[in-house]
XYZ file of C-alpha atoms in Angstrom:
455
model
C 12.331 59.979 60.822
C 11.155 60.241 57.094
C 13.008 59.475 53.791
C 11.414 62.537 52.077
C 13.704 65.428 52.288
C 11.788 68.139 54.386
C 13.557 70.527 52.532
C 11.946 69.600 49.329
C 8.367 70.672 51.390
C 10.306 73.601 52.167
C 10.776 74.803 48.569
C 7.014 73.841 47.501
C 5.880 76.183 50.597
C 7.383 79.078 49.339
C 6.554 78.890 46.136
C 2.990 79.195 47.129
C 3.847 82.094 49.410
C 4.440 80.636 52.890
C 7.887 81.373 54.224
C 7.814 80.223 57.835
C 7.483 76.391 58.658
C 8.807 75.059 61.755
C 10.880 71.872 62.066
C 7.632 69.748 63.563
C 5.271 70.786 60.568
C 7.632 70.174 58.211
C 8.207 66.469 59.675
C 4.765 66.027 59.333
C 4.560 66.682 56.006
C 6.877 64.489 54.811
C 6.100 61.844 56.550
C 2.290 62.259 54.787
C 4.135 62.851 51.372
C 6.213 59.400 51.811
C 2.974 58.052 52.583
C 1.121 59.187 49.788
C 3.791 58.695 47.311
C 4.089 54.996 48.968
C 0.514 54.306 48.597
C 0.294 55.277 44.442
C 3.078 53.311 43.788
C 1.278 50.490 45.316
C -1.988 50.636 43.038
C 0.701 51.354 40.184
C 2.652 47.651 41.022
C -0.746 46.316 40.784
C -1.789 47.550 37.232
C 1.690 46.214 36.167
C 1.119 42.713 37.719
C -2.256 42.441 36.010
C -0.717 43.749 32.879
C 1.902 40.786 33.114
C 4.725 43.308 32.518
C 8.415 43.587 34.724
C 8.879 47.371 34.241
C 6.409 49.755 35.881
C 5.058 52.339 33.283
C 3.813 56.179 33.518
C 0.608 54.430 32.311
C 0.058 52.557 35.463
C 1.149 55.434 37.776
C -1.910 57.804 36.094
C -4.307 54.341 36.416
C -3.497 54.574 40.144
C -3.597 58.274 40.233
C -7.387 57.597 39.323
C -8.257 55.020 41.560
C -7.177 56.852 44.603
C -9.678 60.001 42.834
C -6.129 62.257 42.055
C -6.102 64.251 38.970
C -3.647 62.234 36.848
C -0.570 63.960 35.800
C -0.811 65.078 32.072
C 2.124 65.033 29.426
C 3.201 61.784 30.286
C 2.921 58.554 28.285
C 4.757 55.505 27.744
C 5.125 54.840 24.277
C 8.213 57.398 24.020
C 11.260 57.926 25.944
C 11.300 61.096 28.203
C 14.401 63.213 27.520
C 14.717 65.290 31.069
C 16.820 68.677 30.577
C 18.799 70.294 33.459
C 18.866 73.546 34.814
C 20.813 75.740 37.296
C 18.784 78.217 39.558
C 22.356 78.846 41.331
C 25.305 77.180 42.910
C 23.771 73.475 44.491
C 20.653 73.799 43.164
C 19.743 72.053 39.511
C 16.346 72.142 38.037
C 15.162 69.233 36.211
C 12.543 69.836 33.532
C 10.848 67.462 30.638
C 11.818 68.659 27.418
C 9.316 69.099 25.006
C 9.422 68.913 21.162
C 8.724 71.969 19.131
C 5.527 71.229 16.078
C 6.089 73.707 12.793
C 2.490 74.316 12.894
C 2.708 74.940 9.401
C 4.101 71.221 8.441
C 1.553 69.947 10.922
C -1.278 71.636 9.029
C 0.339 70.905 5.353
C 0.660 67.627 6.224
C -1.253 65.312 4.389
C -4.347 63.201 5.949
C -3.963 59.484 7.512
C -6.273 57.045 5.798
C -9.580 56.567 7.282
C -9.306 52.896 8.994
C -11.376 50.434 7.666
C -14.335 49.472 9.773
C -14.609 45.981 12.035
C -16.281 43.433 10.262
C -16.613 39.800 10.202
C -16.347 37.034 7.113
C -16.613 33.588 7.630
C -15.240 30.608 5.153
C -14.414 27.013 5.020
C -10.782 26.229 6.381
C -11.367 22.645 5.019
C -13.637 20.773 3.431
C -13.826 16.714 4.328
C -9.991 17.244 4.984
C -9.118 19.250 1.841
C -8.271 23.421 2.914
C -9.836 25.425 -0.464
C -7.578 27.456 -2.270
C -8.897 30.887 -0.977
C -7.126 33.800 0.021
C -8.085 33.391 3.842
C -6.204 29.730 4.517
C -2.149 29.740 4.431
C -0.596 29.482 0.886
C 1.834 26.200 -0.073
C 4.465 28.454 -0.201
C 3.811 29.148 3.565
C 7.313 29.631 5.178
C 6.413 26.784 8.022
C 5.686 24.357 5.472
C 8.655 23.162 4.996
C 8.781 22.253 8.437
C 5.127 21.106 9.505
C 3.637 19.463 6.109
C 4.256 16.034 6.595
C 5.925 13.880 3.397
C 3.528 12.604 1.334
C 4.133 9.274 -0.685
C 6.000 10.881 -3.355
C 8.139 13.715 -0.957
C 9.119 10.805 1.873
C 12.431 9.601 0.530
C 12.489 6.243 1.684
C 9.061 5.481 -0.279
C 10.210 7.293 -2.897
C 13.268 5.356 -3.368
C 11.217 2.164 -3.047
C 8.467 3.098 -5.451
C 11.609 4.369 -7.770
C 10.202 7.786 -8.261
C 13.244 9.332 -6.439
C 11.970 12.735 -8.642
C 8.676 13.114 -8.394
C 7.198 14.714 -5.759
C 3.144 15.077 -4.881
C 1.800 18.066 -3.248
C -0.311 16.166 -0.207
C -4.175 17.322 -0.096
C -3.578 18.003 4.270
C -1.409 19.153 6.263
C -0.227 17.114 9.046
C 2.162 17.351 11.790
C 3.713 14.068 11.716
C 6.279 13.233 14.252
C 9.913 12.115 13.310
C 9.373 8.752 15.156
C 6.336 8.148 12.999
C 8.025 9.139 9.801
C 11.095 6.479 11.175
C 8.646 4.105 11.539
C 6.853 4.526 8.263
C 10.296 4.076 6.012
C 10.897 1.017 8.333
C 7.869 -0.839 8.112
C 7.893 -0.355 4.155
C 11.146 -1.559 3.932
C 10.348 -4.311 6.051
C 7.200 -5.919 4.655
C 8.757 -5.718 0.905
C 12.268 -6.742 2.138
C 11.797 -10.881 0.481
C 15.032 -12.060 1.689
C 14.127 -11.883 5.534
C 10.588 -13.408 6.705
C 11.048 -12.922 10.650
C 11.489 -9.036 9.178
C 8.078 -8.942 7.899
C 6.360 -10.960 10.323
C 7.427 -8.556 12.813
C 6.530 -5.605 10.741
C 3.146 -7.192 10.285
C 3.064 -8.175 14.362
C 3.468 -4.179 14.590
C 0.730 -2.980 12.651
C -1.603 -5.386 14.072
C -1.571 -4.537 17.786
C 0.206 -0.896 18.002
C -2.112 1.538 18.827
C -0.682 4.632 17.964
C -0.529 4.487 14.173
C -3.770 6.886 13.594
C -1.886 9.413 11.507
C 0.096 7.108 9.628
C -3.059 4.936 7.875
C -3.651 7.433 4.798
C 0.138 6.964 4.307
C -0.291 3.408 4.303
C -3.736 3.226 2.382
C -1.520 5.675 -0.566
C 1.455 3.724 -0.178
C -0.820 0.153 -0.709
C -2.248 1.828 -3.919
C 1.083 3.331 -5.136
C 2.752 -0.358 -4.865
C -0.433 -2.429 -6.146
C -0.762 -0.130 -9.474
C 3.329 -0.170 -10.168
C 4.027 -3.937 -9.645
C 1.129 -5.684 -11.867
C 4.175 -7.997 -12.566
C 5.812 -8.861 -9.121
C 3.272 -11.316 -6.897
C 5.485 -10.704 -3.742
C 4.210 -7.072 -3.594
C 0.965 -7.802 -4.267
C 0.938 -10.278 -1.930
C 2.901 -8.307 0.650
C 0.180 -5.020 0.313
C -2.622 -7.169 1.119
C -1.398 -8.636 3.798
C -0.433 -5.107 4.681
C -3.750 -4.128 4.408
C -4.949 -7.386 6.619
C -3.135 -5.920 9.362
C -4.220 -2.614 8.919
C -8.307 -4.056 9.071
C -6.797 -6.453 12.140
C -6.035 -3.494 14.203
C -8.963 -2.609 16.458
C -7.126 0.606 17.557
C -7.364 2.023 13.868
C -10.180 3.572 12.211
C -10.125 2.685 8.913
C -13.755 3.386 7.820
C -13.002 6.944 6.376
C -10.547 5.190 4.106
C -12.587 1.963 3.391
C -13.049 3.808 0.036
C -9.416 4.056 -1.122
C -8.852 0.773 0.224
C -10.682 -1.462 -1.696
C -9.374 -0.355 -5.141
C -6.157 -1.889 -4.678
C -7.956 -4.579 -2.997
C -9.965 -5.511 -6.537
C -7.056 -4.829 -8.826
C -5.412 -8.148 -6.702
C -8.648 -9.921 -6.924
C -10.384 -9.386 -10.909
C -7.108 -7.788 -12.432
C -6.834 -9.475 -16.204
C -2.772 -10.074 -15.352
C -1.173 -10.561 -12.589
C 2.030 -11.937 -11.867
C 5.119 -13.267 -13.810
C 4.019 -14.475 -17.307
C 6.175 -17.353 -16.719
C 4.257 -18.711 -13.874
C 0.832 -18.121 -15.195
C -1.063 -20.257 -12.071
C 0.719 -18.305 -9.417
C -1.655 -15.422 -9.113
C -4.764 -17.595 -7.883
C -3.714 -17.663 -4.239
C -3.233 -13.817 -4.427
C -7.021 -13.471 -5.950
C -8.044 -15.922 -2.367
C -5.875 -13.638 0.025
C -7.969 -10.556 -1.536
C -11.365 -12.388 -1.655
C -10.679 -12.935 2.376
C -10.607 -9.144 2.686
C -13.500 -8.542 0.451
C -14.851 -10.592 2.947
C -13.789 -8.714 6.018
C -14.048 -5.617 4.771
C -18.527 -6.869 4.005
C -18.398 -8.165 7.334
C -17.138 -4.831 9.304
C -18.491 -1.947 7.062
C -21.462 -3.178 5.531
C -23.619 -1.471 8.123
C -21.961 1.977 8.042
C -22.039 2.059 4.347
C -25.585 0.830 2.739
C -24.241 0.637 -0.874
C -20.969 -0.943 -0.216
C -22.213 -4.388 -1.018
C -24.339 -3.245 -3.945
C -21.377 -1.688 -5.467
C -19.271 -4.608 -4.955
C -22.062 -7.412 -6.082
C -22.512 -5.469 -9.246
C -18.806 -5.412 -10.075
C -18.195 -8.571 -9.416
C -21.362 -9.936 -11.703
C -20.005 -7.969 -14.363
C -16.767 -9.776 -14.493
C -18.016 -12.688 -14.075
C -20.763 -12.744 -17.091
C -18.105 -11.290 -19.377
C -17.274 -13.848 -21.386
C -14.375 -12.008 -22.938
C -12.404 -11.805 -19.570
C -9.510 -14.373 -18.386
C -10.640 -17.003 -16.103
C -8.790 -15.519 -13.544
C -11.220 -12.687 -13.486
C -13.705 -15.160 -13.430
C -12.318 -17.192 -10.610
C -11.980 -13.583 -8.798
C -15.364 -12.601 -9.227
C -16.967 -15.811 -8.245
C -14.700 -15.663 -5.036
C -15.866 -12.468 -4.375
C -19.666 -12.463 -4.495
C -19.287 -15.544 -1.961
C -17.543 -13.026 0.046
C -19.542 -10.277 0.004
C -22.928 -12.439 0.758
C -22.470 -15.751 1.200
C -25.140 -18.158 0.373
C -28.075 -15.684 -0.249
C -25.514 -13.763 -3.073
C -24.730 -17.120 -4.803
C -28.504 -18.187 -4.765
C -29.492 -15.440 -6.471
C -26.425 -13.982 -8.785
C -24.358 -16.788 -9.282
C -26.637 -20.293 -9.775
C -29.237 -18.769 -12.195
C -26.299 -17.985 -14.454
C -24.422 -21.305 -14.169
C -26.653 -22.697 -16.879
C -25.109 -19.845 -19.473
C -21.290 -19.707 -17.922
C -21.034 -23.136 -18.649
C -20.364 -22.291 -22.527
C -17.003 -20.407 -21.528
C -15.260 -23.412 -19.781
C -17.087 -26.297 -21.080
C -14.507 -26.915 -23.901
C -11.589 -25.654 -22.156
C -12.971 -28.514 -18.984
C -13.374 -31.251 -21.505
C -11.074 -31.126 -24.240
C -8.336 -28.274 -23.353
C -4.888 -28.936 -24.787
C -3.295 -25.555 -25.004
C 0.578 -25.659 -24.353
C 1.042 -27.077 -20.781
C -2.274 -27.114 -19.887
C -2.787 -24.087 -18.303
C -6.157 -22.994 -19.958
C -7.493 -26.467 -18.407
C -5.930 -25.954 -15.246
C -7.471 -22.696 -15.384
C -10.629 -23.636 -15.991
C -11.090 -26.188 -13.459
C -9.961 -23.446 -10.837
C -13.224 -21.411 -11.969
C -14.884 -25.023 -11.757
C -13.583 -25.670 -8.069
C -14.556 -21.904 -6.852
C -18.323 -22.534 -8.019
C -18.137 -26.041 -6.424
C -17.213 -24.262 -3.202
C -19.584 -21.109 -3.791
C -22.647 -23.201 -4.455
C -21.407 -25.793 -1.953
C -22.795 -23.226 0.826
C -26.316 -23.655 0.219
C -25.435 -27.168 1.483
C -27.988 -27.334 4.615
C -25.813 -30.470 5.972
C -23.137 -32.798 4.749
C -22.742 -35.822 2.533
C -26.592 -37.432 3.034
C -27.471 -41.225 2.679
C -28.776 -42.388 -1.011
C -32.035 -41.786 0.282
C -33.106 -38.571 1.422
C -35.189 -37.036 4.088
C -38.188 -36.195 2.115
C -38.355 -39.595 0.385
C -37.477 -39.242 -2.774
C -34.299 -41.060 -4.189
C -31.882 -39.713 -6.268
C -31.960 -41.078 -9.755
C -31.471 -40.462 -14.065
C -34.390 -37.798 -13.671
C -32.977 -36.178 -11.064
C -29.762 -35.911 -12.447
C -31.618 -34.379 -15.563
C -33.548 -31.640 -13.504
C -30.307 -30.754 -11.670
C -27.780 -30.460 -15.143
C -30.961 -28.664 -17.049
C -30.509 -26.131 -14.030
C -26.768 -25.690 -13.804
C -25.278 -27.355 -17.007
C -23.127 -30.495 -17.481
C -20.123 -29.459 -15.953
C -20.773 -28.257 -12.640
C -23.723 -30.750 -12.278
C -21.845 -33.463 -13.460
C -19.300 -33.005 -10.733
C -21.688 -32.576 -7.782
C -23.424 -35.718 -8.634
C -20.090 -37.392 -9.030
C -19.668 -36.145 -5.386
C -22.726 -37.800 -4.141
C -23.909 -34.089 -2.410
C -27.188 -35.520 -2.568
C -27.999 -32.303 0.029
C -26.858 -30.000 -2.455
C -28.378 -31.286 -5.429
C -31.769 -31.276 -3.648
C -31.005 -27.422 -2.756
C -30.431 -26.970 -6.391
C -33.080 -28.222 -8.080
C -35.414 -27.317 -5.526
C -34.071 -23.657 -5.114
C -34.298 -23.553 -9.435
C -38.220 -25.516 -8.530
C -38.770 -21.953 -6.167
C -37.502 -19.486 -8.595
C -34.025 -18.944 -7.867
């Protein structure tokens, strides 16, 4: 028993001119036909499978027609529909036939040429360049329709910053696209709102907490680093935020998951403006702004201690700024105090043995008079002043070997009106006055003989 119609053999046999078949032969034939027909549309299935495709093509029936070494059928292709006519050759017995379009050869030879495709070739450019994409014709445009959806909100887009930096207007094009995650863009507007929220400590202690030990905050530190800068240069005036973005910044540095070194660079701006900015704080309260200048000198400090290796000229750069400030006479004390707290930071006893004692002898002009005799309007050039005094107490007090020493000293010489002499000549009245009112007989011996050594 076959599928295939025998009488279907019997029409192909006499069109070729044979007109007797008998019932066996034309069993056998179709039964070979089914089998045939069975075994092309089995190489056919496979070119679809391969192709990834549902719907089996005239394309993979002439593949398979190959591979079993047929002659493929030609005419056929899959890239148009087939429109099949019918036609009757009597009563029972339709015809069906392809139809085929008729060509006006003479619109197919006036018609004009197709352009001659360009030839393959292959350009190469930069699709960013340390983070920034060039404005070139072969990276995405801004006005990119996905943008909308993937840039992430920079400082001035992101509308909870926005409405705490008051700039509810302005928005700032960011320099790289990021996908940033709707839980990290939650917890960006949270932990802003949190560490500058002044009514609710055990809010920003846990916001800090956060940002000290949560590991998955790698996209969000340029958002932070901007944010710290945005706040530190648009609240000169308010000590809370000041104080609030370094401590922000502490955390950030605290986080061992985090790699801040790429942004060590923007960091420490904001960082300097809190430690040798000319005015800081509430005009009314002009003493407040010294334990802001000793939070930033602490991350001067850490900031020396963790990236000083990677970055060769990051103390240079920071011992010259600091010396600056500090031999400008023209500069507030604060700046002073701020500078002297910060090349302590950045070196410790070898920076304030060689920038900051040789120079004692010449500082001690700008608070001399303000130490001895100051009576501005409630003191506070005086108080000032003996700030700056206290800070170079405590800077020079590191070249200290030991403590407090007995009245006579290891080497066997005891202290006396000459010594005293020798140690003022070397750092002045005031600051050598008050060590030897302190009895550091270890430090007064590291003075003079330091100044002895060429210091």
């Amino acid at each position: 028993m076959t599928y295939w119609n025998p009488d279907n053999v019997r029409d192909v046999a006499e069109s070729v001119g044979i007109s007797s078949l008998s019932d066996d032969v034309l069993q056998s034939l179709s039964r070979d036909v089914e089998y045939r027909l069975s075994q092309v549309l089995e190489e056919a299935l496979k070119f679809m499978r391969h192709s990834k495709r549902m719907v089996l093509s005239t394309q993979d029936i002439s593949q398979a027609l190959r591979v079993l070494d047929v002659e493929p059928l030609y005419g056929y292709e899959s890239t148009r529909p087939l429109r099949f006519g019918e036609a009757s050759l009597g009563p029972g017995q339709p015809l069906f036939y392809v139809e085929d379009e008729e060509v006006d050869f003479e619109k197919l030879i006036n018609a004009p040429l197709p352009k001659v495709p360009k030839e393959i070739s292959f350009t190469a450019h930069w699709l960013a360049v340390e983070g920034v994409q060039p404005s070139i014709p072969q990276n995405p445009s801004s006005t990119d329709s996905r943008s909308s959806d993937l840039v992430s909100k920079a400082a001035g887009t992101n509308a909870g910053l926005a409405s705490i930096s008051g700039n509810d207007n302005v928005t700032v094009k960011p320099l790289v696209k990021h996908i940033l995650s709707k839980e990290l863009q939650i917890y960006f507007e949270r932990i802003s709102l949190a560490i500058l929220d002044e009514s609710n400590e055990d809010y920003r202690i846990a916001a800090f907490s956060s940002l000290r030990s949560d590991p998955g905050l790698h996209q969000l530190v340029p958002y932070f680093v901007q944010f710290i800068a945005e706040k530190v240069t648009h609240s000169m005036k308010n000590l809370f935020v000041l104080a609030q973005m370094m401590h922000l910044a502490a955390a950030m540095l605290d986080n061992e998951s985090l790699f801040i070194e790429p942004y060590v660079a923007s960091i420490i701006p904001p960082i300097l403006t809190c430690l040798i900015g000319r005015r800081l704080g509430d005009p009314t309260n002009p003493l407040a702004h010294f334990s802001l200048r000793d939070l930033a000198a602490s991350l001067i400090l850490t900031i020396a201690k963790k990236y000083a290796t990677s970055s060769l000229t990051l103390k240079p750069r920071l011992a010259r700024t600091f010396l600056k400030n500090f031999l400008d006479p023209y500069k507030p004390l604060g700046v002073h105090y701020g500078a002297i707290c910060g090349l302590q930071a950045i070196g410790g006893p070898e920076v304030v043995k060689v920038l900051i004692v040789p120079n004692l002898k010449t500082y001690e002009e700008v608070v001399r008079d303000d130490v001895v005799g100051g009576e501005d309007e409630g003191g506070v050039r005086r108080t000032e002043a003996e700030m700056v005094v206290r800070a170079i107490l405590k800077a020079v007090g590191s070249l200290e070997g030991v403590g407090k020493e007995g009245v006579r000293l290891t080497n066997g010489w005891v202290p006396g009106e000459e010594m005293r002499e020798r140690l003022v000549d070397n750092v002045g009245e005031v600051i050598g006055g008050r060590i030897w009112e302190l009895e550091r007989w270890g430090l007064v011996r590291a003075l003079v003989e330091g100044a002895n050594a060429g210091v």
